[in-house]
Each structure stands twice: as structure tokens, then as C-alpha cells.
Short mmCIF file of C-alpha atoms in Angstrom, two decimals:
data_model
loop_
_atom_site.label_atom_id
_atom_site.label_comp_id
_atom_site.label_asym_id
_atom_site.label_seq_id
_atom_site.Cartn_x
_atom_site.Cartn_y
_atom_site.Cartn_z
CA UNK U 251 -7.68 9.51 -13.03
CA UNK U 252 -8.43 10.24 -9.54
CA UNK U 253 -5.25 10.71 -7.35
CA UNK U 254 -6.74 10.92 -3.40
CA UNK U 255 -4.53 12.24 -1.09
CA UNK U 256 -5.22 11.61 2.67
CA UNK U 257 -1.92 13.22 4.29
CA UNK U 258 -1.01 16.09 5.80
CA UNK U 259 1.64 17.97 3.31
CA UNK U 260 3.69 19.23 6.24
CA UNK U 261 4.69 15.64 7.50
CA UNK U 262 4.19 13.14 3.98
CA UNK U 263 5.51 13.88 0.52
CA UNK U 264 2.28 11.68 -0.58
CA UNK U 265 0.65 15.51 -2.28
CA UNK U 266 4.58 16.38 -3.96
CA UNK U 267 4.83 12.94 -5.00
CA UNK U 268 1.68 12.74 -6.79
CA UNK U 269 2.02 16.22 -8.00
CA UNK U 270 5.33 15.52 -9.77
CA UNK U 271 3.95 12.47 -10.75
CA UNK U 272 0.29 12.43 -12.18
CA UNK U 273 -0.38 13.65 -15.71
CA UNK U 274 -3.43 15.45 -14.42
CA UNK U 275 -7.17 14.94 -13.41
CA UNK U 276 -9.11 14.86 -10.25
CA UNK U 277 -7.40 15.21 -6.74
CA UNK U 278 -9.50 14.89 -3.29
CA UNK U 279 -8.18 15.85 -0.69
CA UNK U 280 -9.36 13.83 2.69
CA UNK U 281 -8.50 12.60 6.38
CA UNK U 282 -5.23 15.01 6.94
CA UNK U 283 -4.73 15.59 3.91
CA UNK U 284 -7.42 17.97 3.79
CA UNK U 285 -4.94 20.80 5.58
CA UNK U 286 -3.10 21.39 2.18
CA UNK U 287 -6.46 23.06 1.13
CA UNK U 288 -6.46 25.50 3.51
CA UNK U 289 -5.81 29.14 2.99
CA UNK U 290 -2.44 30.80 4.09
CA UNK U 291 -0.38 27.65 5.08
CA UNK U 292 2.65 27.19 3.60
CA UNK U 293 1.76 24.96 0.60
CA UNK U 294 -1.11 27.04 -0.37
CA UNK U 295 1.66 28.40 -3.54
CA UNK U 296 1.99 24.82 -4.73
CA UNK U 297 -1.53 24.02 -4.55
CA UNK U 298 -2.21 27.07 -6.15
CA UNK U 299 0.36 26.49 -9.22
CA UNK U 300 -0.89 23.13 -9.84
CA UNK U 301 -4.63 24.36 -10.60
CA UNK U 302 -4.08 24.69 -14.00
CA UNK U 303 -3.00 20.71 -14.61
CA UNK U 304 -5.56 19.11 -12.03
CA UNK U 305 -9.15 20.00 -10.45
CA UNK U 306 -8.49 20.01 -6.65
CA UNK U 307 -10.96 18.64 -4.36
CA UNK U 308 -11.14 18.79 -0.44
CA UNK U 309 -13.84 16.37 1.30
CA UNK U 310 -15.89 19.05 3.34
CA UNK U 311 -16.86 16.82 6.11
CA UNK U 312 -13.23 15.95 7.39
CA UNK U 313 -12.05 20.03 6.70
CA UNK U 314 -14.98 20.94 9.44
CA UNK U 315 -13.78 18.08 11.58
CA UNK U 316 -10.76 19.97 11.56
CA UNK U 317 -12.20 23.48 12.40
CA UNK U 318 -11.18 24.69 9.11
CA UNK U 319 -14.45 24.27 7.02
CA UNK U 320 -14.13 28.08 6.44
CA UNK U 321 -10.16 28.21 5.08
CA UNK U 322 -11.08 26.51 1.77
CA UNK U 323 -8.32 28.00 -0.78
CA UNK U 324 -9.92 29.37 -3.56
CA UNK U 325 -10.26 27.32 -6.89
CA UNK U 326 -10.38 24.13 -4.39
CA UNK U 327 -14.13 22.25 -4.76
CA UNK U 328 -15.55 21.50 -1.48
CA UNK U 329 -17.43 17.96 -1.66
CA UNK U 330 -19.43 16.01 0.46
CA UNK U 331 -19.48 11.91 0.38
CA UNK U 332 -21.77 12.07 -2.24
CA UNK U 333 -19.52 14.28 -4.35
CA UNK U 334 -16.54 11.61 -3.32
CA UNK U 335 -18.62 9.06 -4.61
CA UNK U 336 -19.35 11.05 -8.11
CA UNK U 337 -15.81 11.65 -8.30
CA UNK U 338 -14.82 7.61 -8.37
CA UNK U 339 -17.32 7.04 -10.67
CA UNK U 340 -16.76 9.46 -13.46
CA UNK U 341 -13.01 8.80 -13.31
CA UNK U 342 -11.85 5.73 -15.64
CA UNK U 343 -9.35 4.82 -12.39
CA UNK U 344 -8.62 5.79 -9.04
CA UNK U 345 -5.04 5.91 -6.69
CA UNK U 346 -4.94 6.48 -3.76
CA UNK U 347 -1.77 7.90 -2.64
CA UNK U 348 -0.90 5.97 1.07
CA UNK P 211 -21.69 1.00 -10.88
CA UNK P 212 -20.42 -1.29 -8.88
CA UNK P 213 -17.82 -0.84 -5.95
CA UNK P 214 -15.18 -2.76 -4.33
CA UNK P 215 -13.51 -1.49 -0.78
CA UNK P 216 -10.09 -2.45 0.46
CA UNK P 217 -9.57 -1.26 3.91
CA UNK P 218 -6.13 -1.54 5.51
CA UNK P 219 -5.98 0.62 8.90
CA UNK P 220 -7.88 -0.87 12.16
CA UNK P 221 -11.15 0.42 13.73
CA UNK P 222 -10.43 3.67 16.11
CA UNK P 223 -6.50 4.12 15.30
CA UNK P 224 -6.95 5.16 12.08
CA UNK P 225 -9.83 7.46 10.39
CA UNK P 226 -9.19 5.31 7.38
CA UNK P 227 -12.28 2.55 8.47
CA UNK P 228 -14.25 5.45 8.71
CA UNK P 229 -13.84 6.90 5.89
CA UNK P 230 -14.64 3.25 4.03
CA UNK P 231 -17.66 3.15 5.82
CA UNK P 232 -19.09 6.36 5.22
CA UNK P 233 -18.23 6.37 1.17
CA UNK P 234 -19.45 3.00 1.07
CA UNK P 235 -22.89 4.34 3.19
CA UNK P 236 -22.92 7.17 0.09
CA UNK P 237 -22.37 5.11 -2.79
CA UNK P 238 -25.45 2.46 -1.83
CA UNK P 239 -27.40 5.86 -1.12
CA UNK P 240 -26.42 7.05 -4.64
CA UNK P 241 -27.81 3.78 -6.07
CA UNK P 242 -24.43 2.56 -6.73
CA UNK P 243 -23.60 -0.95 -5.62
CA UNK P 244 -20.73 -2.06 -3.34
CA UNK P 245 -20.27 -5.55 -4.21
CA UNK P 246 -17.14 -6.41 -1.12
CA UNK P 247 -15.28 -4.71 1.50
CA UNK P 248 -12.12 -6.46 1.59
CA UNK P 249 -10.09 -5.92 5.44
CA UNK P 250 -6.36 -6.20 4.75
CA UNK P 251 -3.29 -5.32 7.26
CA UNK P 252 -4.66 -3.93 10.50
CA UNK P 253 -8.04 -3.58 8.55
CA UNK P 254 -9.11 -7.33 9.95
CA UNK P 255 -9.30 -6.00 13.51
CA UNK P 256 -12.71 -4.17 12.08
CA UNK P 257 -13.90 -8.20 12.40
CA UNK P 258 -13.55 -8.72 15.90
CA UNK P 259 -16.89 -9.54 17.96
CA UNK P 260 -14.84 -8.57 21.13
CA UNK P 261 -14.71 -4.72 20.53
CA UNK P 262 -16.48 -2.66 23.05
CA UNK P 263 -15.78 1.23 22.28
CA UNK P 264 -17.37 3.55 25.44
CA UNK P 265 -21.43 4.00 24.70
CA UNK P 266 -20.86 7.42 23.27
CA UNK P 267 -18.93 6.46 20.55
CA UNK P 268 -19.73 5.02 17.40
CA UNK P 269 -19.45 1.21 17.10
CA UNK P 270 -17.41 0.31 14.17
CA UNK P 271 -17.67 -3.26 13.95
CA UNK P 272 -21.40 -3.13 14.22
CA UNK P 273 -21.95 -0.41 11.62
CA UNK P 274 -20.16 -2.59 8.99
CA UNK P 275 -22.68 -5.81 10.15
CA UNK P 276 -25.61 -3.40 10.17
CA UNK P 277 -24.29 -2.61 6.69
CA UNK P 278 -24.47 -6.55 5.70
CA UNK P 279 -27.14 -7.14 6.97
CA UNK P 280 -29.18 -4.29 5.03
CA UNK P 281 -27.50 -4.15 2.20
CA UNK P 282 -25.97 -7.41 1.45
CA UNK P 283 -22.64 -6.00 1.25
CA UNK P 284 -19.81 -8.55 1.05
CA UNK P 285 -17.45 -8.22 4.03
CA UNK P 286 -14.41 -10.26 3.66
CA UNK P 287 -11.51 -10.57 6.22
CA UNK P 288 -8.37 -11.90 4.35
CA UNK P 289 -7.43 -14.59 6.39
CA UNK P 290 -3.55 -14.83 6.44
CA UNK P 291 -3.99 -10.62 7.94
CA UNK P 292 -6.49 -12.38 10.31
CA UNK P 293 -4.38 -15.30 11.47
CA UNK P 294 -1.34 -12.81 12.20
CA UNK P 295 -3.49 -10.69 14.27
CA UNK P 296 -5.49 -13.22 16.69
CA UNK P 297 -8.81 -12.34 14.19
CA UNK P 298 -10.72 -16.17 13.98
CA UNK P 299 -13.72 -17.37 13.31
CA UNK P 300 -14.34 -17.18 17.16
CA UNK P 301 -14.35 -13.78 17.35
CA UNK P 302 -15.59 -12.83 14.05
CA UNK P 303 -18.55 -10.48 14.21
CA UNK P 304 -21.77 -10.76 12.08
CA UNK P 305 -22.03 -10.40 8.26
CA UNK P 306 -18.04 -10.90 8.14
CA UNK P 307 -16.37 -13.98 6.65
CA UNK P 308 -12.73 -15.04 6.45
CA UNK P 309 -11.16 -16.02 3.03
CA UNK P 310 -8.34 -15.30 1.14
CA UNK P 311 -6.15 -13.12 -0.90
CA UNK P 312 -7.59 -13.66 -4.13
CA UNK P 313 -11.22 -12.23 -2.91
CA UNK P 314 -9.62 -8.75 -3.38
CA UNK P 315 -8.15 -9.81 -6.97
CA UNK P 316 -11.66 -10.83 -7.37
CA UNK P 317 -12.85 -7.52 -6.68
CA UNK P 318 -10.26 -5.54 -8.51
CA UNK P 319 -11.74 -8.09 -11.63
CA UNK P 320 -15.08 -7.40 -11.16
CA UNK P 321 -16.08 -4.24 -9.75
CA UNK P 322 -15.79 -0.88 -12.12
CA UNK P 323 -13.63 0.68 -9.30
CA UNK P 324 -11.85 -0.38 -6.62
CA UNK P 325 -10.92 2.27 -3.93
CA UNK P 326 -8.59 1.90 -1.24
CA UNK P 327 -8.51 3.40 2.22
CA UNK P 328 -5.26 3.08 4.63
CA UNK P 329 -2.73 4.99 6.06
CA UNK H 166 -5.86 -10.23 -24.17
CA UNK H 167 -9.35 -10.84 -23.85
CA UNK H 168 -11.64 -9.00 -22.09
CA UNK H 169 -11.61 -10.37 -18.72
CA UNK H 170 -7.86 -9.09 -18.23
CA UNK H 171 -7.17 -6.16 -16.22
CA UNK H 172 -4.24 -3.90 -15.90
CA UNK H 173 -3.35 -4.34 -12.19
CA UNK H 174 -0.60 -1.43 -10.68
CA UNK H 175 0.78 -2.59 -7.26
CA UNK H 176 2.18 0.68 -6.29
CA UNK H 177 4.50 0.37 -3.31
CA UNK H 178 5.44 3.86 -1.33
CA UNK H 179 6.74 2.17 1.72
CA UNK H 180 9.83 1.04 3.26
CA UNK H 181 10.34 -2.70 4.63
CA UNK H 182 10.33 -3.72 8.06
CA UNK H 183 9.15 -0.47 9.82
CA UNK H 184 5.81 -1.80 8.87
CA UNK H 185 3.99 -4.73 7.50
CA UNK H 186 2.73 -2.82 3.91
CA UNK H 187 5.47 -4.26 1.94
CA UNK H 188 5.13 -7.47 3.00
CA UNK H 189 1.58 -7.79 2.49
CA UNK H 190 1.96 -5.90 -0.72
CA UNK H 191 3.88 -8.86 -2.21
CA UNK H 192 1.89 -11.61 -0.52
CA UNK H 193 -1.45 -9.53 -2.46
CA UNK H 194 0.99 -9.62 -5.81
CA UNK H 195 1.83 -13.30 -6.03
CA UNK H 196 -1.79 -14.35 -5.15
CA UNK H 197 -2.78 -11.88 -8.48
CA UNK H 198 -0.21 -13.68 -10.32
CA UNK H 199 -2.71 -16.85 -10.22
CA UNK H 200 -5.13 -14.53 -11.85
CA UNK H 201 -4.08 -14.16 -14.93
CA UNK H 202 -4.16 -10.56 -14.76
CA UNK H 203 -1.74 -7.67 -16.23
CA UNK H 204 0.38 -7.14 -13.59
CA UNK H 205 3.05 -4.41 -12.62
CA UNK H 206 4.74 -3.19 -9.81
CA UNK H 207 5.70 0.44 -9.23
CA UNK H 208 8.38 1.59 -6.52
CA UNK H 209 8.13 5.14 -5.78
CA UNK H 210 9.45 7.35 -2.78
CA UNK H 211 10.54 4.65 0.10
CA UNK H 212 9.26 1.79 -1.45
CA UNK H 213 12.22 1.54 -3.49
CA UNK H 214 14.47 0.28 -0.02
CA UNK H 215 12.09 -2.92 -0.73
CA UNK H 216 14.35 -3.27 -3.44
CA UNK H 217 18.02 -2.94 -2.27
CA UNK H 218 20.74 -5.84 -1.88
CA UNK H 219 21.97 -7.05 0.95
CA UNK H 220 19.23 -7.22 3.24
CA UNK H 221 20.23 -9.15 6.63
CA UNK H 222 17.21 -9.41 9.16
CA UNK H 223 18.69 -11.88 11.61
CA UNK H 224 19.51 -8.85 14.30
CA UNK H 225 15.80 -8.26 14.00
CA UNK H 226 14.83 -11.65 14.12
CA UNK H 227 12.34 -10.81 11.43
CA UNK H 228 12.21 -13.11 7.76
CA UNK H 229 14.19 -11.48 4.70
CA UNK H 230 11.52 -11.49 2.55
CA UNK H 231 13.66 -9.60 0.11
CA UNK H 232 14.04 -13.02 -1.95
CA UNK H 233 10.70 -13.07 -2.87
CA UNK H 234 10.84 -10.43 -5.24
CA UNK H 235 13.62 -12.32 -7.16
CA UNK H 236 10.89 -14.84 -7.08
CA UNK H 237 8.45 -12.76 -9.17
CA UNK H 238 10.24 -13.86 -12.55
CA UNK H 239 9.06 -17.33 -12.12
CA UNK H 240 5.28 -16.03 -11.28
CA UNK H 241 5.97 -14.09 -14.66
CA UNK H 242 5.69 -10.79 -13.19
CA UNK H 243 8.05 -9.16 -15.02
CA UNK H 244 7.17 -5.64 -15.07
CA UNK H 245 9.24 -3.98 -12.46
CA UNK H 246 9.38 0.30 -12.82
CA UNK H 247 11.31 1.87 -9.91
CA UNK H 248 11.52 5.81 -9.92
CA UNK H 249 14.17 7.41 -10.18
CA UNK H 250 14.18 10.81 -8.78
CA UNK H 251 13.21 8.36 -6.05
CA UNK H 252 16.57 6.41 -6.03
CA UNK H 253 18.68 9.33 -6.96
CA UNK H 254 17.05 11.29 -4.00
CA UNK H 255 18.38 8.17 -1.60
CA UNK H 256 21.83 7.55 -2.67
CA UNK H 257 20.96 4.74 -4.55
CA UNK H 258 21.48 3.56 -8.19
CA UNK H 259 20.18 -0.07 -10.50
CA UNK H 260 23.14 -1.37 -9.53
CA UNK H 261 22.06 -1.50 -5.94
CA UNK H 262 19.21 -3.40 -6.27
CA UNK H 263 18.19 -6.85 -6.17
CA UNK H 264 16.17 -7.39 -8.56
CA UNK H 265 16.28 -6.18 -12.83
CA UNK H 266 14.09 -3.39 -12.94
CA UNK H 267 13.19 -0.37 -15.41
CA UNK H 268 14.27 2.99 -14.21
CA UNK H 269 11.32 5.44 -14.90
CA UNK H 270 11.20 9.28 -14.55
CA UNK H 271 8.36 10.78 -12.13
CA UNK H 272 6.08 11.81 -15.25
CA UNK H 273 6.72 8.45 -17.43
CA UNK H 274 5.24 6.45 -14.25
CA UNK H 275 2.51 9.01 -13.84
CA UNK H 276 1.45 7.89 -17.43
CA UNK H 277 1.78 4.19 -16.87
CA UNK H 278 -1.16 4.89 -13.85
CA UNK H 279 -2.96 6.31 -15.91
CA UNK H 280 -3.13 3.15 -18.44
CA UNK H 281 -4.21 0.83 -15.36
CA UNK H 282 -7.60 -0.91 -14.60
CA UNK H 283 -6.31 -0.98 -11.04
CA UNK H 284 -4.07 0.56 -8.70
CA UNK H 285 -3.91 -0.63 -5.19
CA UNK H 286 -1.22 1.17 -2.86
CA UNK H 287 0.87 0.48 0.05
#
């Protein structure tokens, strides 16, 4: 399944919630959400722990947006649209986590 | 494959229509097909003919229309979201129609995947 | 079921009245109900305040739509799951809702999303 995740994880639980939640797959991270993929904030730990149960994702256009196209936390699969796309399509379902 | 697109945040407030617009812009490019784009909560106020963003921004409403137009995309505006927010056949911009609810059961029924955007 | 049956997840995150979502999110379920379609409801984080007794709107002279999900039985939506770190982590328990529900764990409704056709979240 594809769990995407469009809040920032210092003002939404949407990221914990689905972390605690999901039984693994495909996250993408996009909008605000795309902060929790940046390096050296503080939920770069969690992100990091929960590598080994899902593939993390961060949409590449909205992370430049920000000014933080270069911060990508390593591990974390920068995609573009297309990639997005992909991602819906070779996943049986998709949530996404409002 | 073929797509279906809720969107539930209006034009400019939230990055959500943008978002729908530019996945759904991707998947036609990809050769996929996106068979609706459903506008639920605030998402009807994408519909309105009477938007008018400054000339150097991008125009929502007329991206989506532009995107009916050329691609025979589907846009539907649920109507009981419409009513409550002043959204009417009056002001309803081109390649948009009004209908109801069950057009976005419809889509969940028929499309391979349905993906939501909102806040 | 045949074919043409989908597993529909209505996954509701939000709280009532400070915004529309969980109002529209029921208006969306009922219509699915006329569908035919496997459908369940999911209340996880705030959405489970869509849920407790008592509700009394008059002061904010908006409708209690609370009754409505009492209502579901009849549409024979019947699969309720509320979470329940997420009513634990509120001060709630069953007994403080409106409605019979199944309590599920984080993980057990993390599995039931998986099992779905579609999820659509408010």
C-alpha cells in the first residue's frame, strides 16, 4: 500500500499515526509533509528507524519549493510527478493520510 | 491504468488543487488515463467562472478546463459541496459539470486507483 | 461477492464541527451505502470525537449530525473500527460512544487498510 503523507511532522501526527499504524510499503512524502525528509530536524531518528519496514519517498518538486531540495535524508527516494504517478500504480491501494 | 481524483481543498488556499492537477498532468503524460476529477468540500470553489488570480499567477480554474478540453477528463463538482458554497451552474467554468455524491462512488468502482488530495 | 464489489475504507481523522470533513465524510458514506459496495468506517486520532455521546449543538446553532451515525445500522453499514490508542490517548472509553463499535489496536487497523479496494480520508 501506498500511505502519502502531506503534513508537516512538527504540527500533525498524520506521519506517527501512519507509522504506528501501516504494516509497511511505500510512503511519499509531499506538500509539508515533505520537511520530515529533511536532514538534521528533529524527526530525522524516526524516519530513520522506520526504513527498515517502509520505502520512504519525498516528492522532489515540493522539497525545492521549500529551499530544501539539497537536505534529502539519506535512504529517502527523491521522485518527481512521474515517479508519484509510478508509485500509485504499482501499489494494489493507496491512503492518503489528511 | 485508469485514475480517479478526489480533490477536497479550494484553488489558492490550499496546495492540495495543485498537487491534483499536476499528478493528474503526469499520469495522462505517462499514458495512464484519468477517467474523473471529483471536487468535494472546499474543492468545488476550483468550478467557479468568477476567479480572477493577478496575471502572474497561474489560473487554476482554467488549467483544469484546458485539461477537459484536451484530454477529455471528467470534471465533476458534487453538487450538495456546490450548493453550500454559492458554486451553480451560473458560475460554473468550462469542462466542469455538477452532479452528485455517487459520481465519486462511481469512481472509487471503476477506476484501478483512486487518490485523494486535501488538507 | 461478485466481482463488481469493492472494499470501500472511509477513514475519518477529524474532529466534528471545527470543520466540515466529518460531515461530508458521512454524507459520501450513506450515498456508498446505495452502492452495494463493502463498506467500513475507520476512526483514528480525532475522528473518534465524531463518535462520543452527548453531543448538544444548539449554542452553536449548528445541526447534531451525531444521529446519523446511529443511522448507519439501517443503511447496513455495520462495520464500525475505532482505535484505541486513539480513545485511550483522549480520555475516552466504548462506553462513551454513541454508536456499537469494534475497538481495534493501531497495527490490527493498519492491516484492515491494507485489505481495502479503497480508502478515501477525511
Amino acid at each position: 500500500m501506498l500511505h502519502i503523507i502531506n503534513k508537516s511532522p512538527m504540527t500533525s501526527v498524520s506521519l506517527e499515526s501512519c507509522l504506528s499504524s501501516a504494516t509497511g510499503g511505500d510512503i511519499l512524502l509531499i506538500e509539508d509533509g515533505v520537511y520530515a525528509a529533511t536532514r538534521g530536524s528533529a524527526v530525522e531518528a524516526k524516519l530513520q528507524g522506520a526504513m527498515g519496514k517502509f520505502k520512504i519517498h519525498v516528492l522532489l518538486p515540493d522539497l525545492e519549493a521549500r529551499g530544501l531540495g539539497d537536505r534529502v535524508i539519506e535512504g529517502v527516494s527523491p521522485v518527481d510527478y512521474a515517479g508519484f504517478v509510478d508509485l500509485t500504480a504499482n501499489n494494489k491501494n493507496c491512503q492518503s493520510w489528511l | 491504468m485508469k485514475f480517479g481524483i478526489v480533490v477536497n481543498e479550494g484553488p489558492y488556499q490550499h496546495q492540495a488543487s495543485d498537487s491534483a492537477y499536476l499528478f493528474t498532468k503526469a499520469a495522462i503524460a505517462g499514458g495512464h488515463e484519468v477517467w474523473r476529477v471529483f471536487f468535494y468540500h472546499d474543492g468545488v470553489n476550483n468550478a467557479s467562472r468568477l476567479t480572477e488570480p493577478p496575471q502572474d499567477d497561474r489560473n487554476i480554474v482554467n488549467r483544469w478546463s484546458k485539461l477537459a478540453e484536451e484530454h477529455k477528463v471528467d470534471l465533476v463538482v458534487c453538487v450538495a459541496a456546490a450548493l453550500r458554497r454559492g458554486i451553480k451552474e451560473e458560475n460554473l467554468a468550462q469542462g466542469f459539470r455538477i452532479s452528485g455524491l455517487g459520481q465519486l462512488v462511481e469512481a472509487g468502482i471503476k477506476c484501478d486507483r483512486l487518490v485523494t488530495f486535501g488538507d | 461477492m461478485s466481482s463488481n464489489v469493492k472494499k470501500f475504507m472511509f477513514v475519518n481523522r477529524k474532529a466534528p464541527y471545527g470543520t466540515i470533513y466529518a460531515l461530508e465524510a458521512l454524507e459520501v458514506v450513506l450515498i456508498t451505502a446505495a452502492f452495494d459496495q463493502d463498506v467500513s468506517l475507520a476512526f483514528l486520532d480525532d475522528g473518534v470525537y465524531q463518535l462520543k455521546k452527548g453531543q448538544q449543538t444548539k449554542g452553536i446553532e449548528t445541526k447534531n449530525f451525531s444521529p446519523a451515525y446511529r443511522a448507519l445500522e439501517d443503511y447496513d453499514i455495520e462495520k464500525l473500527y475505532v482505535e484505541k490508542e486513539a480513545l485511550a490517548a483522549r480520555g475516552l472509553t466504548e462506553e462513551d460512544l454513541l454508536v456499537d463499535v469494534t475497538v481495534l489496536s493501531r497495527a490490527e487497523l493498519g492491516t484492515l487498510m491494507d485489505e481495502q479496494d479503497v480508502v478515501l480520508s477525511f
